[in-house]
Amino acid sequence: MNEKDLKLAEKTGQFVRRFPDIWQEYQDWLRAIVSSQEKLQQRYSEGVASLIFRWRLLYFGIYMFGMVGRKTVAQILTQLSRPQQTNNGPIVKQGAIATQSLQINRTYFILQRIATLLAVAELTLCGLAAMTGVMLAFYYQPTAVGAHASLHAIAYQIVNGNLILSLHNIAGNGLIVLALVQIVVMFLGRQFMRSWLTAWISGICLALATIGLSWTAIILNWDQVGFWRFKIELNIIGSLPAGSFLREVLAGGSAINTLTLQHMYTLHSYVLAIAALLLSVIHLTAHILQEKYWAQTAPESWHSSEDTSTI
């Protein structure tokens, strides 16, 4: 085994051993990674085997870091819910426990409000991207000969064309950022639970749809950067299991030509755009229903004018 790889595996094991419960559960995983080094060296060259081995260690380390973080958060929440103690022994203070519980619920309420506002912003950006996309579609030509020329005409010859094109790009990129931030906010607000299943699934699908919109737009400019980037990513897709079939479906054949551009334009403008609009509506509706639930269960002080600055 490579000496550097062995030291890296030892450091990873030393870190996980600081948490006996996690080490007891996942030590076999690390041992399996270390024992796979010999098979990797037999199958691949030394450099490739080392790269694969380090990638497995990195994945293991990230997963362990997540487990440690989850355990730490659970311990903090448990400590907040425990009764306080004095020098004379444990004294159950119902008022303090109730106050801590209200503070935790208030935090979830604030995260719920943030998630709802983000859902509104996502639907707004999605609508703006769709509206500007329809305007661009009047002049855009999804052909190898006319794609770049039509975008150049939109930007420099059509009245306010550059503004519409810029708004379309800003709305698309902003939608990706908000969709990813929304997932983090929903996780922190405990919306991964079964009761928030609709909002959780629609939020993840919306994030995937926005990423798909960005990916299918790579080739639509039909410039050198977009062409070669798309070709490289198609080759990566072709290296996956059943990837050759998927590559031919996306590209419309073995070469990147007008048919490829039309396939990407159809996916971008119709399939993924309509899916993103529907998902953003469903996502916002789910959050509005959650707001109604919080309105019924939350204390009136949370909705008072004095607290609106923090919400």
PDB file of C-alpha atoms in Angstrom:
ATOM      1  CA  MET A   1       0.000   0.000   0.000  1.00  0.00           C
ATOM      2  CA  ASN A   2       1.145   3.571  -0.697  1.00  0.00           C
ATOM      3  CA  GLU A   3       2.671   5.051   2.479  1.00  0.00           C
ATOM      4  CA  LYS A   4       0.831   8.354   2.111  1.00  0.00           C
ATOM      5  CA  ASP A   5      -2.476   6.564   1.611  1.00  0.00           C
ATOM      6  CA  LEU A   6      -1.812   4.452   4.707  1.00  0.00           C
ATOM      7  CA  LYS A   7      -1.083   7.537   6.822  1.00  0.00           C
ATOM      8  CA  LEU A   8      -4.212   9.205   5.501  1.00  0.00           C
ATOM      9  CA  ALA A   9      -6.291   6.165   6.460  1.00  0.00           C
ATOM     10  CA  GLU A  10      -4.707   6.133   9.934  1.00  0.00           C
ATOM     11  CA  LYS A  11      -5.513   9.813  10.488  1.00  0.00           C
ATOM     12  CA  THR A  12      -9.084   9.205   9.403  1.00  0.00           C
ATOM     13  CA  GLY A  13      -9.381   6.305  11.809  1.00  0.00           C
ATOM     14  CA  GLN A  14      -7.889   8.359  14.655  1.00  0.00           C
ATOM     15  CA  PHE A  15     -10.457  11.083  14.096  1.00  0.00           C
ATOM     16  CA  VAL A  16     -13.406   8.677  14.108  1.00  0.00           C
ATOM     17  CA  ARG A  17     -12.093   6.883  17.226  1.00  0.00           C
ATOM     18  CA  ARG A  18     -12.737  10.066  19.202  1.00  0.00           C
ATOM     19  CA  PHE A  19     -16.408   9.162  18.954  1.00  0.00           C
ATOM     20  CA  PRO A  20     -16.694   5.583  20.258  1.00  0.00           C
ATOM     21  CA  ASP A  21     -20.344   5.103  19.323  1.00  0.00           C
ATOM     22  CA  ILE A  22     -19.775   6.099  15.700  1.00  0.00           C
ATOM     23  CA  TRP A  23     -16.499   4.142  15.491  1.00  0.00           C
ATOM     24  CA  GLN A  24     -18.184   1.011  16.838  1.00  0.00           C
ATOM     25  CA  GLU A  25     -20.799   1.216  14.099  1.00  0.00           C
ATOM     26  CA  TYR A  26     -18.671   2.224  11.107  1.00  0.00           C
ATOM     27  CA  GLN A  27     -15.206   0.749  11.766  1.00  0.00           C
ATOM     28  CA  ASP A  28     -15.902  -2.167   9.420  1.00  0.00           C
ATOM     29  CA  TRP A  29     -16.499   0.296   6.607  1.00  0.00           C
ATOM     30  CA  LEU A  30     -13.056   1.873   7.045  1.00  0.00           C
ATOM     31  CA  ARG A  31     -11.413  -1.551   7.258  1.00  0.00           C
ATOM     32  CA  ALA A  32     -13.123  -2.568   4.024  1.00  0.00           C
ATOM     33  CA  ILE A  33     -11.754   0.549   2.332  1.00  0.00           C
ATOM     34  CA  VAL A  34      -8.219  -0.189   3.527  1.00  0.00           C
ATOM     35  CA  SER A  35      -8.426  -3.844   2.479  1.00  0.00           C
ATOM     36  CA  SER A  36      -9.616  -2.846  -1.001  1.00  0.00           C
ATOM     37  CA  GLN A  37      -6.281  -1.149  -1.734  1.00  0.00           C
ATOM     38  CA  GLU A  38      -4.650  -4.394  -2.810  1.00  0.00           C
ATOM     39  CA  LYS A  39      -7.416  -5.196  -5.292  1.00  0.00           C
ATOM     40  CA  LEU A  40      -7.258  -1.658  -6.682  1.00  0.00           C
ATOM     41  CA  GLN A  41      -3.507  -1.973  -7.300  1.00  0.00           C
ATOM     42  CA  GLN A  42      -4.022  -5.250  -9.140  1.00  0.00           C
ATOM     43  CA  ARG A  43      -6.744  -3.817 -11.358  1.00  0.00           C
ATOM     44  CA  TYR A  44      -5.526  -0.258 -12.001  1.00  0.00           C
ATOM     45  CA  SER A  45      -2.269   1.613 -12.279  1.00  0.00           C
ATOM     46  CA  GLU A  46      -0.686   3.021  -9.127  1.00  0.00           C
ATOM     47  CA  GLY A  47      -1.907   6.574  -9.719  1.00  0.00           C
ATOM     48  CA  VAL A  48      -5.491   5.586 -10.524  1.00  0.00           C
ATOM     49  CA  ALA A  49      -5.637   3.135  -7.606  1.00  0.00           C
ATOM     50  CA  SER A  50      -4.408   5.841  -5.215  1.00  0.00           C
ATOM     51  CA  LEU A  51      -6.975   8.306  -6.577  1.00  0.00           C
ATOM     52  CA  ILE A  52      -9.866   5.863  -6.125  1.00  0.00           C
ATOM     53  CA  PHE A  53      -8.650   4.935  -2.635  1.00  0.00           C
ATOM     54  CA  ARG A  54      -8.439   8.591  -1.553  1.00  0.00           C
ATOM     55  CA  TRP A  55     -11.860   9.306  -3.009  1.00  0.00           C
ATOM     56  CA  ARG A  56     -13.322   6.492  -0.894  1.00  0.00           C
ATOM     57  CA  LEU A  57     -11.586   7.878   2.189  1.00  0.00           C
ATOM     58  CA  LEU A  58     -12.894  11.358   1.404  1.00  0.00           C
ATOM     59  CA  TYR A  59     -16.446  10.058   1.065  1.00  0.00           C
ATOM     60  CA  PHE A  60     -16.066   8.149   4.329  1.00  0.00           C
ATOM     61  CA  GLY A  61     -14.710  11.234   6.097  1.00  0.00           C
ATOM     62  CA  ILE A  62     -17.524  13.479   4.841  1.00  0.00           C
ATOM     63  CA  TYR A  63     -20.101  10.927   5.944  1.00  0.00           C
ATOM     64  CA  MET A  64     -18.499  10.628   9.384  1.00  0.00           C
ATOM     65  CA  PHE A  65     -18.357  14.418   9.708  1.00  0.00           C
ATOM     66  CA  GLY A  66     -22.085  14.536   8.992  1.00  0.00           C
ATOM     67  CA  MET A  67     -22.790  11.850  11.577  1.00  0.00           C
ATOM     68  CA  VAL A  68     -20.753  13.714  14.192  1.00  0.00           C
ATOM     69  CA  GLY A  69     -22.551  16.959  13.388  1.00  0.00           C
ATOM     70  CA  ARG A  70     -25.950  15.308  13.651  1.00  0.00           C
ATOM     71  CA  LYS A  71     -25.004  13.751  16.984  1.00  0.00           C
ATOM     72  CA  THR A  72     -23.764  17.095  18.308  1.00  0.00           C
ATOM     73  CA  VAL A  73     -26.976  18.871  17.321  1.00  0.00           C
ATOM     74  CA  ALA A  74     -29.038  16.112  18.938  1.00  0.00           C
ATOM     75  CA  GLN A  75     -27.053  16.459  22.172  1.00  0.00           C
ATOM     76  CA  ILE A  76     -27.573  20.226  22.224  1.00  0.00           C
ATOM     77  CA  LEU A  77     -31.317  19.866  21.721  1.00  0.00           C
ATOM     78  CA  THR A  78     -31.414  17.182  24.426  1.00  0.00           C
ATOM     79  CA  GLN A  79     -29.593  19.432  26.869  1.00  0.00           C
ATOM     80  CA  LEU A  80     -31.983  22.280  26.143  1.00  0.00           C
ATOM     81  CA  SER A  81     -34.937  20.075  26.979  1.00  0.00           C
ATOM     82  CA  ARG A  82     -33.442  18.684  30.235  1.00  0.00           C
ATOM     83  CA  PRO A  83     -34.407  20.174  33.616  1.00  0.00           C
ATOM     84  CA  GLN A  84     -31.803  22.409  35.230  1.00  0.00           C
ATOM     85  CA  GLN A  85     -29.991  21.392  38.417  1.00  0.00           C
ATOM     86  CA  THR A  86     -28.920  23.284  41.530  1.00  0.00           C
ATOM     87  CA  ASN A  87     -26.344  22.551  44.232  1.00  0.00           C
ATOM     88  CA  ASN A  88     -29.046  20.933  46.338  1.00  0.00           C
ATOM     89  CA  GLY A  89     -29.833  18.422  43.615  1.00  0.00           C
ATOM     90  CA  PRO A  90     -32.060  18.307  40.516  1.00  0.00           C
ATOM     91  CA  ILE A  91     -35.082  20.557  40.661  1.00  0.00           C
ATOM     92  CA  VAL A  92     -37.665  20.279  37.916  1.00  0.00           C
ATOM     93  CA  LYS A  93     -38.510  23.764  36.760  1.00  0.00           C
ATOM     94  CA  GLN A  94     -41.563  23.486  34.620  1.00  0.00           C
ATOM     95  CA  GLY A  95     -41.479  27.165  33.683  1.00  0.00           C
ATOM     96  CA  ALA A  96     -37.885  26.993  32.430  1.00  0.00           C
ATOM     97  CA  ILE A  97     -38.575  23.825  30.460  1.00  0.00           C
ATOM     98  CA  ALA A  98     -41.654  25.386  28.890  1.00  0.00           C
ATOM     99  CA  THR A  99     -39.655  28.508  27.987  1.00  0.00           C
ATOM    100  CA  GLN A 100     -36.913  26.442  26.349  1.00  0.00           C
ATOM    101  CA  SER A 101     -39.507  24.453  24.422  1.00  0.00           C
ATOM    102  CA  LEU A 102     -41.144  27.657  23.194  1.00  0.00           C
ATOM    103  CA  GLN A 103     -37.753  29.009  22.107  1.00  0.00           C
ATOM    104  CA  ILE A 104     -37.031  25.866  20.098  1.00  0.00           C
ATOM    105  CA  ASN A 105     -40.492  25.954  18.511  1.00  0.00           C
ATOM    106  CA  ARG A 106     -40.053  29.651  17.771  1.00  0.00           C
ATOM    107  CA  THR A 107     -36.812  28.856  15.944  1.00  0.00           C
ATOM    108  CA  TYR A 108     -38.648  26.311  13.820  1.00  0.00           C
ATOM    109  CA  PHE A 109     -41.385  28.890  13.223  1.00  0.00           C
ATOM    110  CA  ILE A 110     -38.834  31.441  11.984  1.00  0.00           C
ATOM    111  CA  LEU A 111     -37.235  28.850   9.690  1.00  0.00           C
ATOM    112  CA  GLN A 112     -40.697  27.963   8.406  1.00  0.00           C
ATOM    113  CA  ARG A 113     -41.349  31.633   7.618  1.00  0.00           C
ATOM    114  CA  ILE A 114     -37.990  31.916   5.843  1.00  0.00           C
ATOM    115  CA  ALA A 115     -38.772  28.770   3.828  1.00  0.00           C
ATOM    116  CA  THR A 116     -42.125  30.240   2.783  1.00  0.00           C
ATOM    117  CA  LEU A 117     -40.506  33.505   1.675  1.00  0.00           C
ATOM    118  CA  LEU A 118     -37.892  31.556  -0.270  1.00  0.00           C
ATOM    119  CA  ALA A 119     -40.674  29.559  -1.947  1.00  0.00           C
ATOM    120  CA  VAL A 120     -42.332  32.833  -3.002  1.00  0.00           C
ATOM    121  CA  ALA A 121     -39.012  34.106  -4.374  1.00  0.00           C
ATOM    122  CA  GLU A 122     -38.472  30.818  -6.243  1.00  0.00           C
ATOM    123  CA  LEU A 123     -41.883  31.026  -7.903  1.00  0.00           C
ATOM    124  CA  THR A 124     -41.215  34.678  -8.814  1.00  0.00           C
ATOM    125  CA  LEU A 125     -37.857  33.883 -10.394  1.00  0.00           C
ATOM    126  CA  CYS A 126     -39.322  30.863 -12.140  1.00  0.00           C
ATOM    127  CA  GLY A 127     -42.092  32.993 -13.610  1.00  0.00           C
ATOM    128  CA  LEU A 128     -39.600  35.678 -14.657  1.00  0.00           C
ATOM    129  CA  ALA A 129     -37.378  33.087 -16.341  1.00  0.00           C
ATOM    130  CA  ALA A 130     -40.376  31.593 -18.139  1.00  0.00           C
ATOM    131  CA  MET A 131     -41.671  34.981 -19.295  1.00  0.00           C
ATOM    132  CA  THR A 132     -38.296  36.155 -20.598  1.00  0.00           C
ATOM    133  CA  GLY A 133     -37.727  32.729 -22.156  1.00  0.00           C
ATOM    134  CA  VAL A 134     -40.946  33.063 -24.164  1.00  0.00           C
ATOM    135  CA  MET A 135     -39.790  36.497 -25.363  1.00  0.00           C
ATOM    136  CA  LEU A 136     -36.422  35.105 -26.409  1.00  0.00           C
ATOM    137  CA  ALA A 137     -38.091  32.194 -28.215  1.00  0.00           C
ATOM    138  CA  PHE A 138     -39.600  34.635 -30.757  1.00  0.00           C
ATOM    139  CA  TYR A 139     -36.124  35.378 -32.120  1.00  0.00           C
ATOM    140  CA  TYR A 140     -33.968  32.397 -31.128  1.00  0.00           C
ATOM    141  CA  GLN A 141     -33.178  29.813 -33.835  1.00  0.00           C
ATOM    142  CA  PRO A 142     -32.249  26.335 -32.461  1.00  0.00           C
ATOM    143  CA  THR A 143     -29.982  25.439 -35.383  1.00  0.00           C
ATOM    144  CA  ALA A 144     -26.227  25.104 -35.696  1.00  0.00           C
ATOM    145  CA  VAL A 145     -26.181  27.908 -38.252  1.00  0.00           C
ATOM    146  CA  GLY A 146     -28.579  30.348 -36.623  1.00  0.00           C
ATOM    147  CA  ALA A 147     -28.238  29.849 -32.844  1.00  0.00           C
ATOM    148  CA  HIS A 148     -25.234  32.062 -32.185  1.00  0.00           C
ATOM    149  CA  ALA A 149     -26.276  34.630 -34.785  1.00  0.00           C
ATOM    150  CA  SER A 150     -29.798  34.886 -33.360  1.00  0.00           C
ATOM    151  CA  LEU A 151     -28.494  35.428 -29.821  1.00  0.00           C
ATOM    152  CA  HIS A 152     -26.108  38.085 -31.131  1.00  0.00           C
ATOM    153  CA  ALA A 153     -29.036  39.801 -32.848  1.00  0.00           C
ATOM    154  CA  ILE A 154     -31.107  39.625 -29.648  1.00  0.00           C
ATOM    155  CA  ALA A 155     -28.315  41.190 -27.615  1.00  0.00           C
ATOM    156  CA  TYR A 156     -27.310  43.969 -30.020  1.00  0.00           C
ATOM    157  CA  GLN A 157     -30.099  44.555 -32.552  1.00  0.00           C
ATOM    158  CA  ILE A 158     -33.441  43.875 -30.867  1.00  0.00           C
ATOM    159  CA  VAL A 159     -34.776  46.706 -28.683  1.00  0.00           C
ATOM    160  CA  ASN A 160     -34.240  45.798 -24.993  1.00  0.00           C
ATOM    161  CA  GLY A 161     -33.058  42.376 -26.125  1.00  0.00           C
ATOM    162  CA  ASN A 162     -29.913  42.479 -24.006  1.00  0.00           C
ATOM    163  CA  LEU A 163     -32.012  43.378 -20.946  1.00  0.00           C
ATOM    164  CA  ILE A 164     -34.367  40.450 -21.505  1.00  0.00           C
ATOM    165  CA  LEU A 165     -31.453  38.065 -22.066  1.00  0.00           C
ATOM    166  CA  SER A 166     -29.738  39.293 -18.899  1.00  0.00           C
ATOM    167  CA  LEU A 167     -32.918  38.938 -16.846  1.00  0.00           C
ATOM    168  CA  HIS A 168     -33.344  35.394 -18.149  1.00  0.00           C
ATOM    169  CA  ASN A 169     -29.802  34.441 -17.119  1.00  0.00           C
ATOM    170  CA  ILE A 170     -30.038  36.152 -13.714  1.00  0.00           C
ATOM    171  CA  ALA A 171     -33.398  34.526 -12.966  1.00  0.00           C
ATOM    172  CA  GLY A 172     -32.082  31.081 -13.897  1.00  0.00           C
ATOM    173  CA  ASN A 173     -28.908  31.370 -11.822  1.00  0.00           C
ATOM    174  CA  GLY A 174     -30.771  32.918  -8.898  1.00  0.00           C
ATOM    175  CA  LEU A 175     -33.304  30.104  -8.970  1.00  0.00           C
ATOM    176  CA  ILE A 176     -30.534  27.529  -8.560  1.00  0.00           C
ATOM    177  CA  VAL A 177     -29.078  29.388  -5.569  1.00  0.00           C
ATOM    178  CA  LEU A 178     -32.450  29.805  -3.855  1.00  0.00           C
ATOM    179  CA  ALA A 179     -33.413  26.171  -4.460  1.00  0.00           C
ATOM    180  CA  LEU A 180     -30.207  24.940  -2.813  1.00  0.00           C
ATOM    181  CA  VAL A 181     -30.543  27.402   0.085  1.00  0.00           C
ATOM    182  CA  GLN A 182     -34.140  26.270   0.515  1.00  0.00           C
ATOM    183  CA  ILE A 183     -33.028  22.668   1.033  1.00  0.00           C
ATOM    184  CA  VAL A 184     -30.689  23.763   3.837  1.00  0.00           C
ATOM    185  CA  VAL A 185     -33.401  25.880   5.488  1.00  0.00           C
ATOM    186  CA  MET A 186     -35.911  23.053   5.247  1.00  0.00           C
ATOM    187  CA  PHE A 187     -33.461  20.607   6.820  1.00  0.00           C
ATOM    188  CA  LEU A 188     -32.705  22.972   9.691  1.00  0.00           C
ATOM    189  CA  GLY A 189     -36.443  23.500  10.154  1.00  0.00           C
ATOM    190  CA  ARG A 190     -37.026  19.748  10.531  1.00  0.00           C
ATOM    191  CA  GLN A 191     -39.015  19.585   7.307  1.00  0.00           C
ATOM    192  CA  PHE A 192     -37.354  16.296   6.432  1.00  0.00           C
ATOM    193  CA  MET A 193     -39.984  14.713   8.686  1.00  0.00           C
ATOM    194  CA  ARG A 194     -42.887  12.781   7.199  1.00  0.00           C
ATOM    195  CA  SER A 195     -45.406  15.521   7.961  1.00  0.00           C
ATOM    196  CA  TRP A 196     -43.570  17.853   5.540  1.00  0.00           C
ATOM    197  CA  LEU A 197     -43.096  15.227   2.815  1.00  0.00           C
ATOM    198  CA  THR A 198     -44.688  17.243  -0.011  1.00  0.00           C
ATOM    199  CA  ALA A 199     -42.575  20.349   0.592  1.00  0.00           C
ATOM    200  CA  TRP A 200     -39.413  18.282   1.002  1.00  0.00           C
ATOM    201  CA  ILE A 201     -39.810  16.193  -2.165  1.00  0.00           C
ATOM    202  CA  SER A 202     -40.983  19.128  -4.296  1.00  0.00           C
ATOM    203  CA  GLY A 203     -38.041  21.221  -3.046  1.00  0.00           C
ATOM    204  CA  ILE A 204     -35.487  18.563  -4.000  1.00  0.00           C
ATOM    205  CA  CYS A 205     -37.111  17.972  -7.388  1.00  0.00           C
ATOM    206  CA  LEU A 206     -37.208  21.740  -8.007  1.00  0.00           C
ATOM    207  CA  ALA A 207     -33.479  21.999  -7.257  1.00  0.00           C
ATOM    208  CA  LEU A 208     -32.766  19.142  -9.681  1.00  0.00           C
ATOM    209  CA  ALA A 209     -34.964  20.746 -12.343  1.00  0.00           C
ATOM    210  CA  THR A 210     -33.143  24.075 -12.044  1.00  0.00           C
ATOM    211  CA  ILE A 211     -29.769  22.354 -12.339  1.00  0.00           C
ATOM    212  CA  GLY A 212     -31.090  20.519 -15.394  1.00  0.00           C
ATOM    213  CA  LEU A 213     -32.204  23.825 -16.912  1.00  0.00           C
ATOM    214  CA  SER A 214     -28.728  25.238 -16.422  1.00  0.00           C
ATOM    215  CA  TRP A 215     -27.106  22.145 -17.928  1.00  0.00           C
ATOM    216  CA  THR A 216     -29.305  22.054 -21.034  1.00  0.00           C
ATOM    217  CA  ALA A 217     -28.567  25.752 -21.635  1.00  0.00           C
ATOM    218  CA  ILE A 218     -24.828  25.077 -22.017  1.00  0.00           C
ATOM    219  CA  ILE A 219     -25.048  24.278 -25.713  1.00  0.00           C
ATOM    220  CA  LEU A 220     -27.774  26.780 -26.621  1.00  0.00           C
ATOM    221  CA  ASN A 221     -25.266  29.626 -27.087  1.00  0.00           C
ATOM    222  CA  TRP A 222     -23.431  27.482 -29.640  1.00  0.00           C
ATOM    223  CA  ASP A 223     -20.057  29.025 -28.853  1.00  0.00           C
ATOM    224  CA  GLN A 224     -16.670  27.369 -28.362  1.00  0.00           C
ATOM    225  CA  VAL A 225     -16.811  27.221 -24.563  1.00  0.00           C
ATOM    226  CA  GLY A 226     -20.315  25.764 -24.464  1.00  0.00           C
ATOM    227  CA  PHE A 227     -19.629  23.306 -27.291  1.00  0.00           C
ATOM    228  CA  TRP A 228     -16.490  21.744 -25.776  1.00  0.00           C
ATOM    229  CA  ARG A 229     -17.866  21.760 -22.260  1.00  0.00           C
ATOM    230  CA  PHE A 230     -20.996  19.977 -23.443  1.00  0.00           C
ATOM    231  CA  LYS A 231     -18.914  17.478 -25.409  1.00  0.00           C
ATOM    232  CA  ILE A 232     -16.775  16.659 -22.358  1.00  0.00           C
ATOM    233  CA  GLU A 233     -19.828  16.179 -20.147  1.00  0.00           C
ATOM    234  CA  LEU A 234     -21.475  13.975 -22.786  1.00  0.00           C
ATOM    235  CA  ASN A 235     -18.363  11.794 -22.806  1.00  0.00           C
ATOM    236  CA  ILE A 236     -18.585  11.529 -19.006  1.00  0.00           C
ATOM    237  CA  ILE A 237     -22.222  10.454 -19.330  1.00  0.00           C
ATOM    238  CA  GLY A 238     -21.213   7.915 -21.967  1.00  0.00           C
ATOM    239  CA  SER A 239     -18.753   6.283 -19.554  1.00  0.00           C
ATOM    240  CA  LEU A 240     -21.548   5.457 -17.085  1.00  0.00           C
ATOM    241  CA  PRO A 241     -23.474   2.151 -17.138  1.00  0.00           C
ATOM    242  CA  ALA A 242     -25.967   2.388 -20.019  1.00  0.00           C
ATOM    243  CA  GLY A 243     -24.452   5.808 -20.642  1.00  0.00           C
ATOM    244  CA  SER A 244     -23.896   5.269 -24.347  1.00  0.00           C
ATOM    245  CA  PHE A 245     -27.645   4.914 -24.882  1.00  0.00           C
ATOM    246  CA  LEU A 246     -28.367   8.004 -22.792  1.00  0.00           C
ATOM    247  CA  ARG A 247     -25.697   9.947 -24.634  1.00  0.00           C
ATOM    248  CA  GLU A 248     -27.217   9.146 -28.011  1.00  0.00           C
ATOM    249  CA  VAL A 249     -30.676  10.100 -26.748  1.00  0.00           C
ATOM    250  CA  LEU A 250     -29.446  13.479 -25.497  1.00  0.00           C
ATOM    251  CA  ALA A 251     -27.195  14.222 -28.472  1.00  0.00           C
ATOM    252  CA  GLY A 252     -29.487  12.725 -31.106  1.00  0.00           C
ATOM    253  CA  GLY A 253     -26.662  10.567 -32.439  1.00  0.00           C
ATOM    254  CA  SER A 254     -22.913  10.210 -32.149  1.00  0.00           C
ATOM    255  CA  ALA A 255     -22.117  13.789 -33.191  1.00  0.00           C
ATOM    256  CA  ILE A 256     -23.072  17.181 -31.777  1.00  0.00           C
ATOM    257  CA  ASN A 257     -25.035  19.000 -34.436  1.00  0.00           C
ATOM    258  CA  THR A 258     -28.359  20.752 -35.088  1.00  0.00           C
ATOM    259  CA  LEU A 259     -30.307  17.744 -33.824  1.00  0.00           C
ATOM    260  CA  THR A 260     -28.427  17.927 -30.514  1.00  0.00           C
ATOM    261  CA  LEU A 261     -29.247  21.616 -30.230  1.00  0.00           C
ATOM    262  CA  GLN A 262     -32.926  20.943 -30.883  1.00  0.00           C
ATOM    263  CA  HIS A 263     -33.012  18.169 -28.273  1.00  0.00           C
ATOM    264  CA  MET A 264     -31.479  20.441 -25.634  1.00  0.00           C
ATOM    265  CA  TYR A 265     -33.771  23.308 -26.620  1.00  0.00           C
ATOM    266  CA  THR A 266     -36.833  21.063 -26.242  1.00  0.00           C
ATOM    267  CA  LEU A 267     -35.705  19.791 -22.850  1.00  0.00           C
ATOM    268  CA  HIS A 268     -34.839  23.300 -21.682  1.00  0.00           C
ATOM    269  CA  SER A 269     -37.849  25.211 -22.981  1.00  0.00           C
ATOM    270  CA  TYR A 270     -40.639  22.675 -22.570  1.00  0.00           C
ATOM    271  CA  VAL A 271     -39.922  19.645 -20.375  1.00  0.00           C
ATOM    272  CA  LEU A 272     -37.776  21.121 -17.594  1.00  0.00           C
ATOM    273  CA  ALA A 273     -39.303  24.603 -17.708  1.00  0.00           C
ATOM    274  CA  ILE A 274     -42.864  23.293 -17.285  1.00  0.00           C
ATOM    275  CA  ALA A 275     -41.690  20.885 -14.570  1.00  0.00           C
ATOM    276  CA  ALA A 276     -39.964  23.725 -12.687  1.00  0.00           C
ATOM    277  CA  LEU A 277     -43.102  25.891 -12.843  1.00  0.00           C
ATOM    278  CA  LEU A 278     -45.338  23.104 -11.550  1.00  0.00           C
ATOM    279  CA  LEU A 279     -42.897  22.142  -8.815  1.00  0.00           C
ATOM    280  CA  SER A 280     -42.518  25.748  -7.646  1.00  0.00           C
ATOM    281  CA  VAL A 281     -46.316  26.074  -7.385  1.00  0.00           C
ATOM    282  CA  ILE A 282     -46.599  22.794  -5.471  1.00  0.00           C
ATOM    283  CA  HIS A 283     -43.705  23.794  -3.228  1.00  0.00           C
ATOM    284  CA  LEU A 284     -45.229  27.152  -2.355  1.00  0.00           C
ATOM    285  CA  THR A 285     -48.651  25.582  -1.762  1.00  0.00           C
ATOM    286  CA  ALA A 286     -47.124  23.083   0.661  1.00  0.00           C
ATOM    287  CA  HIS A 287     -45.453  25.884   2.601  1.00  0.00           C
ATOM    288  CA  ILE A 288     -48.669  27.905   2.745  1.00  0.00           C
ATOM    289  CA  LEU A 289     -50.426  24.901   4.268  1.00  0.00           C
ATOM    290  CA  GLN A 290     -47.599  24.638   6.807  1.00  0.00           C
ATOM    291  CA  GLU A 291     -48.033  28.338   7.616  1.00  0.00           C
ATOM    292  CA  LYS A 292     -51.682  27.669   8.404  1.00  0.00           C
ATOM    293  CA  TYR A 293     -50.629  24.879  10.742  1.00  0.00           C
ATOM    294  CA  TRP A 294     -48.196  27.184  12.550  1.00  0.00           C
ATOM    295  CA  ALA A 295     -50.852  29.919  12.728  1.00  0.00           C
ATOM    296  CA  GLN A 296     -53.114  27.517  14.613  1.00  0.00           C
ATOM    297  CA  THR A 297     -50.469  26.222  17.032  1.00  0.00           C
ATOM    298  CA  ALA A 298     -48.079  29.171  17.565  1.00  0.00           C
ATOM    299  CA  PRO A 299     -48.656  31.693  20.386  1.00  0.00           C
ATOM    300  CA  GLU A 300     -50.087  35.072  19.442  1.00  0.00           C
ATOM    301  CA  SER A 301     -46.870  36.823  20.533  1.00  0.00           C
ATOM    302  CA  TRP A 302     -45.033  35.251  17.589  1.00  0.00           C
ATOM    303  CA  HIS A 303     -47.301  37.092  15.165  1.00  0.00           C
ATOM    304  CA  SER A 304     -47.290  40.447  16.986  1.00  0.00           C
ATOM    305  CA  SER A 305     -45.889  43.559  15.396  1.00  0.00           C
ATOM    306  CA  GLU A 306     -43.066  43.628  17.933  1.00  0.00           C
ATOM    307  CA  ASP A 307     -41.617  40.378  16.565  1.00  0.00           C
ATOM    308  CA  THR A 308     -41.964  40.996  12.848  1.00  0.00           C
ATOM    309  CA  SER A 309     -38.457  42.400  12.633  1.00  0.00           C
ATOM    310  CA  THR A 310     -36.954  39.080  13.691  1.00  0.00           C
ATOM    311  CA  ILE A 311     -39.207  37.004  11.440  1.00  0.00           C
TER     312      ILE A 311
END
